[in-house]
Short mmCIF file of C-alpha atoms in Angstrom, two decimals:
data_model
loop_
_atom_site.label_atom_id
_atom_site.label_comp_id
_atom_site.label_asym_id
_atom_site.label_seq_id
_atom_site.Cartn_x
_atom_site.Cartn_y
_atom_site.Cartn_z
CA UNK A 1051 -31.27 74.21 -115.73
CA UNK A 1052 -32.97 71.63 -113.81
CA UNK A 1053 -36.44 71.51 -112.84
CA UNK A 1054 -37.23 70.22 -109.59
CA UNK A 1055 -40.84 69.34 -108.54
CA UNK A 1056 -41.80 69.16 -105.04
CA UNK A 1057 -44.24 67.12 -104.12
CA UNK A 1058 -46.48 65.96 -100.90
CA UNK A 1059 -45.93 63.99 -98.35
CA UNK A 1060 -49.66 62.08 -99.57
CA UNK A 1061 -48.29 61.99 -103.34
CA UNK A 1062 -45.00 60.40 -101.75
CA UNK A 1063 -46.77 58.05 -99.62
CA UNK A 1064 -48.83 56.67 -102.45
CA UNK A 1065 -46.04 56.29 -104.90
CA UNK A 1066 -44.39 54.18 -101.84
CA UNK A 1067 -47.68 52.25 -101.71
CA UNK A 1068 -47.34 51.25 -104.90
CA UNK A 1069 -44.09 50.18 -104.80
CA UNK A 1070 -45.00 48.33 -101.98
CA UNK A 1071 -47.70 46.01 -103.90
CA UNK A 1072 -45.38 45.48 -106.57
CA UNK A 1073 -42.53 44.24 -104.47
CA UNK A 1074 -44.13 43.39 -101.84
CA UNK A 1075 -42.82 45.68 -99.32
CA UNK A 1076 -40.69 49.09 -99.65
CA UNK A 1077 -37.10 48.75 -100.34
CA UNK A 1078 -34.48 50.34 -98.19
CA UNK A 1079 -32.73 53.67 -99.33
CA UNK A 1080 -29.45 51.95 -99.01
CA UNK A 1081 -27.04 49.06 -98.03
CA UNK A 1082 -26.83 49.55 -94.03
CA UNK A 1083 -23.95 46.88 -93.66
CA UNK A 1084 -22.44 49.88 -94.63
CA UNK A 1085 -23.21 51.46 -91.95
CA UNK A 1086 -22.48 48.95 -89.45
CA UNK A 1087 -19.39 48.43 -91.27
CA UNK A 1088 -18.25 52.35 -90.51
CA UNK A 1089 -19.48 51.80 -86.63
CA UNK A 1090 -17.21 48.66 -86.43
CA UNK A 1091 -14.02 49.80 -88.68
CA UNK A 1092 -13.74 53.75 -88.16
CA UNK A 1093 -12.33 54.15 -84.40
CA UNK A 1094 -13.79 58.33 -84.43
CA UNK A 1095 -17.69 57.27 -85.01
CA UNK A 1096 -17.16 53.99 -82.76
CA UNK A 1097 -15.81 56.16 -80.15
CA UNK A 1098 -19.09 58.66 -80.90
CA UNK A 1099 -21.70 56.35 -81.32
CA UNK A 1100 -20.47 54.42 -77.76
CA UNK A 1101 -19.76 57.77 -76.08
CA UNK A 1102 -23.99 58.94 -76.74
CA UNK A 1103 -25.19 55.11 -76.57
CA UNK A 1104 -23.31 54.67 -72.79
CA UNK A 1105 -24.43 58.45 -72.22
CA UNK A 1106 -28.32 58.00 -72.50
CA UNK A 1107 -28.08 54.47 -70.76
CA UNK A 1108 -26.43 56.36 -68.01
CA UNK A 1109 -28.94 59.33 -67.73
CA UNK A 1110 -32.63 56.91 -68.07
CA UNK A 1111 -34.42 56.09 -65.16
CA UNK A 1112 -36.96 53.59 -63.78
CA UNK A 1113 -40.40 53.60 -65.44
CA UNK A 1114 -42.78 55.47 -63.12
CA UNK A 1115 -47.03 55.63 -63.05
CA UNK A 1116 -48.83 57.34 -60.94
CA UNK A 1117 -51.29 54.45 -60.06
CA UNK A 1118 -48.94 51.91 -57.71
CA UNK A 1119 -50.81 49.08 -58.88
CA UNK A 1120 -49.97 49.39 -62.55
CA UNK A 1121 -46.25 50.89 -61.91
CA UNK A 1122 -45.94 47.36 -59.81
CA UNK A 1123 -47.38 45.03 -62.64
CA UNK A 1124 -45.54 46.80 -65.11
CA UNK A 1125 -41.54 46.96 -63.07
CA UNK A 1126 -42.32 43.16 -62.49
CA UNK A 1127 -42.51 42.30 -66.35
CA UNK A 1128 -39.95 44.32 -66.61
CA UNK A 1129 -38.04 42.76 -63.73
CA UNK A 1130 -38.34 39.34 -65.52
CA UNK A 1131 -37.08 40.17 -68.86
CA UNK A 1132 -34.52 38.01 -70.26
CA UNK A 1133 -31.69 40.49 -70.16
CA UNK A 1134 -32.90 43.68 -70.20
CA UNK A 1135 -34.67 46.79 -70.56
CA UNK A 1136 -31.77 48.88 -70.72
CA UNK A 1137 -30.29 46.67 -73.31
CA UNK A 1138 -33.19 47.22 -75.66
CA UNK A 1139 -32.83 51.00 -74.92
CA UNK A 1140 -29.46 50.75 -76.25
CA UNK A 1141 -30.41 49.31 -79.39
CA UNK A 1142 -33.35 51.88 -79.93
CA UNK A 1143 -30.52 54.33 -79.22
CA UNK A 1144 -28.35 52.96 -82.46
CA UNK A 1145 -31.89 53.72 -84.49
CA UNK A 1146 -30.54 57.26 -84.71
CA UNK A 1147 -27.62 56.34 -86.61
CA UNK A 1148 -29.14 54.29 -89.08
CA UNK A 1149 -32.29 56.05 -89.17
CA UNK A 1150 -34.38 53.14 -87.59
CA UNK A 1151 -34.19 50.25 -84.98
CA UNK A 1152 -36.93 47.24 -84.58
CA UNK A 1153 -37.10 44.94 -81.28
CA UNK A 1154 -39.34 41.76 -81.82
CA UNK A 1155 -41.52 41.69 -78.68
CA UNK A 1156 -41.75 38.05 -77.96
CA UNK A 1157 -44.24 37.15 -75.13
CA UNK A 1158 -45.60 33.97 -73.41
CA UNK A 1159 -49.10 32.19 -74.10
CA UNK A 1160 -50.03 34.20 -71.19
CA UNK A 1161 -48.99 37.32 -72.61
CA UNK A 1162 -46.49 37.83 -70.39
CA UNK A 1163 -43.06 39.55 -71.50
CA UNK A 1164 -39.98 36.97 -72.01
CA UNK A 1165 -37.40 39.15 -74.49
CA UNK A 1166 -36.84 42.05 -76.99
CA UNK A 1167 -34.95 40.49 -79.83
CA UNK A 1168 -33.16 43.36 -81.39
CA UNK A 1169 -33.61 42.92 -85.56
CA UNK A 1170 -30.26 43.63 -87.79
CA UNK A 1171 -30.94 46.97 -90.17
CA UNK A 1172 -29.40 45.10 -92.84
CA UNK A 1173 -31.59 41.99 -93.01
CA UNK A 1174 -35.00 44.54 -92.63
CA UNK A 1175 -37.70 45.67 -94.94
CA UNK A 1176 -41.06 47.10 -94.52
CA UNK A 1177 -45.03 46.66 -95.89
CA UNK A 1178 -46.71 49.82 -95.64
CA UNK A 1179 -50.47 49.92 -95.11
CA UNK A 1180 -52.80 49.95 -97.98
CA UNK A 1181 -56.07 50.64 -96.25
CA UNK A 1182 -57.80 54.05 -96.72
CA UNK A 1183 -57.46 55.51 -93.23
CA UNK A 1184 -55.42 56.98 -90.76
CA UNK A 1185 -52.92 54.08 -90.97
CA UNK A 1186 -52.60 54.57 -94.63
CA UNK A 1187 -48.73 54.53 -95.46
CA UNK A 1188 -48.15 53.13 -91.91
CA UNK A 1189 -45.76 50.39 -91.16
CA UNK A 1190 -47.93 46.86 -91.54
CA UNK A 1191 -45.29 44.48 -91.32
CA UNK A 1192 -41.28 44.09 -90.54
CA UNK A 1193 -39.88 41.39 -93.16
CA UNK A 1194 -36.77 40.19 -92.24
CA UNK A 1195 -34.54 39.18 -95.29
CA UNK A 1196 -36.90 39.92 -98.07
CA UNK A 1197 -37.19 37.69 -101.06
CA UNK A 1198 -35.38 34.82 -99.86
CA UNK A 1199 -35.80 31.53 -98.53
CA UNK A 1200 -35.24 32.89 -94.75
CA UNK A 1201 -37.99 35.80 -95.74
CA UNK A 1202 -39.76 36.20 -92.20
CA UNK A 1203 -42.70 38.54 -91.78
CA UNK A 1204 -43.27 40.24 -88.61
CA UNK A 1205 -46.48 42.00 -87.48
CA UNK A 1206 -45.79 45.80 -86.67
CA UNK A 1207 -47.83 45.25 -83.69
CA UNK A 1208 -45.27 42.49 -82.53
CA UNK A 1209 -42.34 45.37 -82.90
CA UNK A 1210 -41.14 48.20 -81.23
CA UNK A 1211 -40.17 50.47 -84.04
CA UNK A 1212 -38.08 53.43 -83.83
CA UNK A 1213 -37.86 55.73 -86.00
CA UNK A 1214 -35.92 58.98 -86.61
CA UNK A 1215 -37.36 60.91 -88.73
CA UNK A 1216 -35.06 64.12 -89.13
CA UNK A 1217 -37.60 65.87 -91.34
CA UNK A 1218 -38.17 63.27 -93.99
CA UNK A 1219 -40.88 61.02 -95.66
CA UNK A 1220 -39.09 57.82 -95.47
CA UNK A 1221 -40.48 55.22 -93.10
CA UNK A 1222 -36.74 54.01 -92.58
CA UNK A 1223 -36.30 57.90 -90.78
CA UNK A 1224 -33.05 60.00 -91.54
CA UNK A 1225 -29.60 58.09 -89.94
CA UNK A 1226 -27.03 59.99 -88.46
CA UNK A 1227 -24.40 58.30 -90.64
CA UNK A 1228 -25.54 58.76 -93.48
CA UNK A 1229 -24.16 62.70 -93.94
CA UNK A 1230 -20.46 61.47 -92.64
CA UNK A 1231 -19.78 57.97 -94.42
CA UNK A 1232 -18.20 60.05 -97.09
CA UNK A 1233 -16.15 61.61 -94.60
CA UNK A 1234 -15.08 58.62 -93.13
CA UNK A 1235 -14.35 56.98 -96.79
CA UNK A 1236 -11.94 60.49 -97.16
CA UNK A 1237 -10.37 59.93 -94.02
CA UNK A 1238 -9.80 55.81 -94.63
CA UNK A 1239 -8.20 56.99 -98.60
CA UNK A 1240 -6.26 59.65 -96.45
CA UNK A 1241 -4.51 57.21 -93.70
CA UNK A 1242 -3.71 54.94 -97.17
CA UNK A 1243 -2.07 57.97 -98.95
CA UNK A 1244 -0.16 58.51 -95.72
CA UNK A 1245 1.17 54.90 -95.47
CA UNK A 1246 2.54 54.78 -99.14
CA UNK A 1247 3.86 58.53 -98.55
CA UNK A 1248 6.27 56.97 -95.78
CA UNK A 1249 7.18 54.08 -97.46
CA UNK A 1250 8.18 56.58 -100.56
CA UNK A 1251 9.15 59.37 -98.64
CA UNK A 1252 9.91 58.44 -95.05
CA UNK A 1253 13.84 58.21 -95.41
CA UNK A 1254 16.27 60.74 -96.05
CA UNK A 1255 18.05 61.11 -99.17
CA UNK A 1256 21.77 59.71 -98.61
CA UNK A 1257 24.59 62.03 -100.60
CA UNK A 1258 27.93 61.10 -101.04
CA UNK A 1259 30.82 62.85 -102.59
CA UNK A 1260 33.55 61.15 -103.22
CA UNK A 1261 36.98 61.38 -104.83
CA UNK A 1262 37.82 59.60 -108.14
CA UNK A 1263 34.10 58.41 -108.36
CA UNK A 1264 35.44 56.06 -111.81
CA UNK A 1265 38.43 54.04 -109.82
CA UNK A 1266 38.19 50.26 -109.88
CA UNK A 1267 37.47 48.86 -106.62
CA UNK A 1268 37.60 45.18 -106.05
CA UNK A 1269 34.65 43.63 -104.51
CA UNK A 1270 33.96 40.66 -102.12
CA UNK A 1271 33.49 38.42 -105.31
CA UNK A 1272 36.93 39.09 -106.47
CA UNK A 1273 35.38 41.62 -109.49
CA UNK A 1274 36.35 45.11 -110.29
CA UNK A 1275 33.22 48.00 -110.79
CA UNK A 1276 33.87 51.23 -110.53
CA UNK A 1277 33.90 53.00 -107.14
CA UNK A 1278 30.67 54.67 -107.60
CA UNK A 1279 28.84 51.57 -108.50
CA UNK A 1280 29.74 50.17 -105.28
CA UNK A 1281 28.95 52.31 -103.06
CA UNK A 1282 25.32 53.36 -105.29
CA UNK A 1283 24.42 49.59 -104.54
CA UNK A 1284 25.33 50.42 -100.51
CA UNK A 1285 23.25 53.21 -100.10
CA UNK A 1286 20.21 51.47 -102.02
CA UNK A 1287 20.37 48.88 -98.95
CA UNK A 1288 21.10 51.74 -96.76
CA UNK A 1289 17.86 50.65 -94.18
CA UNK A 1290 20.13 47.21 -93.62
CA UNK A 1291 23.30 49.02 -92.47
CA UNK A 1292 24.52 50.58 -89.58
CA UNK A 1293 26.57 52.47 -91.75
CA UNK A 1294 29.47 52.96 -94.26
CA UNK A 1295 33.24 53.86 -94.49
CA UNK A 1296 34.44 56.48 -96.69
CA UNK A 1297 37.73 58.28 -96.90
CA UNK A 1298 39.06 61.36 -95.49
CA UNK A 1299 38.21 63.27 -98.32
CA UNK A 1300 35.06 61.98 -98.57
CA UNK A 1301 31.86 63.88 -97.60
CA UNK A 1302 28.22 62.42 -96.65
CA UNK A 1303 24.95 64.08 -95.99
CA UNK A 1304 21.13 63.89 -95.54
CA UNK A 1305 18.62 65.43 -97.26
CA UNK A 1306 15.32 64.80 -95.38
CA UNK A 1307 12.07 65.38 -96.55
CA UNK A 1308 9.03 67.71 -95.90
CA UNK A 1309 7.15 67.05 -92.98
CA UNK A 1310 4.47 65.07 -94.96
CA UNK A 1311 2.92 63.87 -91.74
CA UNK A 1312 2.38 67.05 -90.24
CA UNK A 1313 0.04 68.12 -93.63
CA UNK A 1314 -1.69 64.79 -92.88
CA UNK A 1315 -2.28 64.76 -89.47
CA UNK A 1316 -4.25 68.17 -89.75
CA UNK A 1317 -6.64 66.83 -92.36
CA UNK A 1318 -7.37 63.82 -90.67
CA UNK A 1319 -8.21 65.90 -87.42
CA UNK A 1320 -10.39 67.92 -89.43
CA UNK A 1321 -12.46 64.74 -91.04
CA UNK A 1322 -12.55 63.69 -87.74
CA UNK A 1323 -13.98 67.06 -86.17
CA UNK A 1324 -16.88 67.11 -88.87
CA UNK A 1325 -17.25 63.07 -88.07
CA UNK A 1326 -18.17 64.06 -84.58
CA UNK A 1327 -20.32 67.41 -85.14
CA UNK A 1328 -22.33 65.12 -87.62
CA UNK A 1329 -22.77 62.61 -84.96
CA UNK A 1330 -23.95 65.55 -82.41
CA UNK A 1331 -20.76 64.86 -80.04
CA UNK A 1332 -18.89 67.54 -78.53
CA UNK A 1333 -15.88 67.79 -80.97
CA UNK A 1334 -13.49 68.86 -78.10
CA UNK A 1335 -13.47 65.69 -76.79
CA UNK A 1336 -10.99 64.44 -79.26
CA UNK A 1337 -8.80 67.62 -79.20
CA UNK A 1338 -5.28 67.23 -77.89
CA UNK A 1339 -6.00 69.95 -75.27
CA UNK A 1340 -4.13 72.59 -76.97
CA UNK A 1341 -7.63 74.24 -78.75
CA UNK A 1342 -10.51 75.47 -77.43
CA UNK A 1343 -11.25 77.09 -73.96
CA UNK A 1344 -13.10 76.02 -70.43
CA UNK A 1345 -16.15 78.23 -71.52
CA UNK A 1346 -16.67 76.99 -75.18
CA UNK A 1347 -16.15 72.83 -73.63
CA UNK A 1348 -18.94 73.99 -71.53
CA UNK A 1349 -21.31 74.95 -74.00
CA UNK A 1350 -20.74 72.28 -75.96
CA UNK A 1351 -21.54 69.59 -73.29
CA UNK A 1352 -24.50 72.05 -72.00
CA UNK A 1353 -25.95 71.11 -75.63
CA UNK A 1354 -24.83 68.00 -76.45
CA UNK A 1355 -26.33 66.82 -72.79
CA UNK A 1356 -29.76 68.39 -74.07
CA UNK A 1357 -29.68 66.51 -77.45
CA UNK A 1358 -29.15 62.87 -75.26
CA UNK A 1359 -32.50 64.32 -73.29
CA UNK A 1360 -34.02 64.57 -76.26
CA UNK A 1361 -33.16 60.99 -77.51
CA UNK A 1362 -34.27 59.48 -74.20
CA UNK A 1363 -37.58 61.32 -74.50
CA UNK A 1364 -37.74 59.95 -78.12
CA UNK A 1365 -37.00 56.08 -77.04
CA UNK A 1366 -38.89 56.38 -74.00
CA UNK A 1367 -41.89 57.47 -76.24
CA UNK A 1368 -41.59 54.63 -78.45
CA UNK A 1369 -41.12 52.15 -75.76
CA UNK A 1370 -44.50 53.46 -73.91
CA UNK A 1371 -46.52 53.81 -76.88
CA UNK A 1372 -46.05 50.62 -78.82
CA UNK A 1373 -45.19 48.06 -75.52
CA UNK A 1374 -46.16 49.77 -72.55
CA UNK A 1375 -49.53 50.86 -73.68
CA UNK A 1376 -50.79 47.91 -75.10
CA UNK A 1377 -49.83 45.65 -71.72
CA UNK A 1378 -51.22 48.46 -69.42
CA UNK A 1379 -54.94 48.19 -71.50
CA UNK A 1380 -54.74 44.42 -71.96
CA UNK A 1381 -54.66 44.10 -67.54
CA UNK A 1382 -56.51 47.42 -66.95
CA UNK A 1383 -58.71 47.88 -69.40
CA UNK A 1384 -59.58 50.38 -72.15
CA UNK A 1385 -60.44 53.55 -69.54
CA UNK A 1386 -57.02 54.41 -68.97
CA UNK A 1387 -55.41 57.54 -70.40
CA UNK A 1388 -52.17 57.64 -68.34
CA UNK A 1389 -49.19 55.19 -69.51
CA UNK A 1390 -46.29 56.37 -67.27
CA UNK A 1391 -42.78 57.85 -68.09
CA UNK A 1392 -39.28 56.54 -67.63
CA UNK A 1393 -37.55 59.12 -65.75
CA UNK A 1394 -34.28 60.81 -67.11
CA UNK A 1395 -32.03 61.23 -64.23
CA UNK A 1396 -30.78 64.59 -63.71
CA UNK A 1397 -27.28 65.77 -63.62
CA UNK A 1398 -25.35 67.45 -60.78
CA UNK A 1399 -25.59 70.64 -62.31
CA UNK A 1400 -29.07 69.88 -62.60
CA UNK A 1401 -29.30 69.27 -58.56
CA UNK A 1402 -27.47 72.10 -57.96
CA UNK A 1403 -29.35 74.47 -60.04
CA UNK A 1404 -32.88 72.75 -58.47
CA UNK A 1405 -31.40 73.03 -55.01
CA UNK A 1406 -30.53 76.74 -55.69
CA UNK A 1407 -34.24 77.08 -56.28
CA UNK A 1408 -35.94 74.76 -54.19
CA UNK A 1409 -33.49 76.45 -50.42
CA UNK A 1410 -35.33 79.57 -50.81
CA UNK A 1411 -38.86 78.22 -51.36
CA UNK A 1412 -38.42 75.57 -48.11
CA UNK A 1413 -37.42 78.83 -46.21
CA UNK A 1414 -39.75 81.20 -47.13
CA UNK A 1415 -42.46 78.12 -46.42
CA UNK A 1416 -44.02 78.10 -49.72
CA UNK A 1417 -43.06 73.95 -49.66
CA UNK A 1418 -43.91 72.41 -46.69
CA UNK A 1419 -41.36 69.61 -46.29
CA UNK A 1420 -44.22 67.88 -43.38
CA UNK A 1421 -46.16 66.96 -46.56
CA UNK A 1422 -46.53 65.45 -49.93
CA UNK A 1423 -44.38 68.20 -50.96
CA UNK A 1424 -41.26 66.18 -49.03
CA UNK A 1425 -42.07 62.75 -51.03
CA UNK A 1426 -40.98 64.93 -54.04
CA UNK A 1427 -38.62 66.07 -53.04
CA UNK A 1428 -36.38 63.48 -52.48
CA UNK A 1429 -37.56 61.63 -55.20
CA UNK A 1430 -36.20 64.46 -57.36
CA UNK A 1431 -32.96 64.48 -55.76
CA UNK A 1432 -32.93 60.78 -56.07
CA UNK A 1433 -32.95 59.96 -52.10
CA UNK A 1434 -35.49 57.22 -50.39
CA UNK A 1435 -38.46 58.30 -49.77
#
């Protein structure tokens, strides 16, 4: 039997230290070309990973602070970003397929914001921190292509880092991907299968019985072979013909084969159903129509709409904490406690359900809509205020 030792999370983090000072930074757990190799080539996860990316650009909002002066000051920088915010959300977005994402936060002598450089998973490796301390085992630096003569080092504190962590120890977090890239290498061996099956088994069997199969027939060359020769070499060319003549006596049929493709198309729906519960996507959505019911699609999206919530809140966090903060207490000073939020915009069924609530209160005059109460109001239902 075999003996498994669990250990700490502080016993892992030092044995990543030392690798760290022997290497000079921690190595990833894998080759993520692969990755963005699956993303690019398998049309079921491209479809997923756009479908949640386009979904949680669709659903974030405009950052928001209580204190006008530093919602203003921060909405301009963002204003003047070359391209834009919601394009560096989309990359944090991808983190949770890979397990990680990393923007370079390049700014002006003035410290103003000019772009978010998104960094390629496959070029990246990290230093972890050595010093005793809270930041022990912490991200220190972001080395792009490690060990080579375009090795770049990157401050952490220069980066928006994302990280999923799904449970684990790793500073590279826990991707998405990595549970279904065997599936997808199944499914891609499957479709290969399926193509040589056709090409061996595709046609139907030609059978012809004929009279006096051993008579000498003479052919267009002027040479004699017997009849059954002939028409053997026919049928081997059969794809090229319209068709043959025979005699009266003469009798031709087809055998065809099993429905191969049938077998096949069922597995590769299957592979594809686990692709897209591993990826958190409602699997109905690639359904033919002809499984499933109204109620069941419902719950499905009613989840997978909470999961995208949860990955805004995640990026949004990230986004606050490491670029947000630090701009808000470079302008404002070290006194402030409140960073802001971006705001996730609701859905209709989340109006409706608010307005359901919300009627009964304005009636009963526990809001008064002649006061602040008004103001948010509408900026909950997304109206001017």
């Amino acid at each position: 039997m075999l003996n498994t030792v669990a250990i700490s999370r502080k016993e892992l983090v030092n044995k990543q230290i030392l690798f760290s000072q022997a290497a000079g930074y921690y190595p990833p757990p894998c080759d993520y070309s692969l990755y963005t190799a699956a993303i690019n080539e398998d049309e079921t996860i491209s479809a997923a990973v756009s479908f949640i990316v386009d979904t949680a650009l669709s659903k974030i909002g405009e950052y928001y602070h209580a204190d006008e002066a530093i919602q203003e000051y921060i909405k301009s920088e963002l204003t003047f970003l070359q391209g834009s915010i919601n394009e560096a959300f989309k990359y944090l977005f991808l983190g949770v397929f890979y397990g990680f994402a990393v923007l370079e936060i390049v700014t002006d002598e003035n410290g103003h914001l000019i772009k978010l450089v998104p960094v390629a998973q496959e070029t990246l490796a990290f230093r972890l921190s050595e010093e005793p301390g809270p930041e022990f085992g912490s991200i220190e630096q972001v080395i792009q292509y490690p060990l080579s003569i375009l090795e770049a080092r990157l401050p952490a504190k220069k980066c928006i880092i994302f990280i999923n962590t799904g449970g684990g120890f790793s500073p590279y977090g826990v991707g998405r991907l990595a549970s279904i890239l065997d599936l997808s290498k199944q499914k891609k061996d499957l479709l290969k299968t399926l193509v040589k099956t056709f090409e061996r088994y595709g046609a139907p069997i030609a059978v012809l019985k004929i009279q006096n199969p051993r008579e000498e027939v003479k052919l267009e060359n002027g040479s004699f072979v017997p009849k059954i020769d002939a028409i053997q070499k026919q049928l081997q060319n059969m794809e090229n013909l319209a068709g043959w003549v025979c005699g009266d006596e003469d009798t031709a049929e087809f055998i065809f084969p099993p429905d191969v493709g049938r077998s096949f198309s069922e597995q590769v729906k299957l592979l594809n159903k686990l692709i897209m519960r591993g990826l958190m996507t409602p699997s109905l959505l690639l359904d033919s129509g002809d499984v499933g019911s109204y109620s069941l699609g419902n719950t499905q999206l009613e989840l997978y709409l909470k999961y995208i919530d949860s990955l805004i809140a995640a990026a949004a966090d990230c986004v606050i904490d490491q670029l947000i903060r630090p701009m808000i207490l470079s302008v404002f000073g070290g006194n402030i406690t409140d960073f802001g939020a971006f705001a996730i915009k609701p859905t209709n069924a989340d109006l409706e359900a608010a307005a359901r609530l919300y009627i009964p209160l304005i009636t009963a005059g526990i809001i008064d809509m002649n006061s602040a109460d008004k103001k948010l109001l509408r900026e909950k239902f997304g109206l001017e205020v």
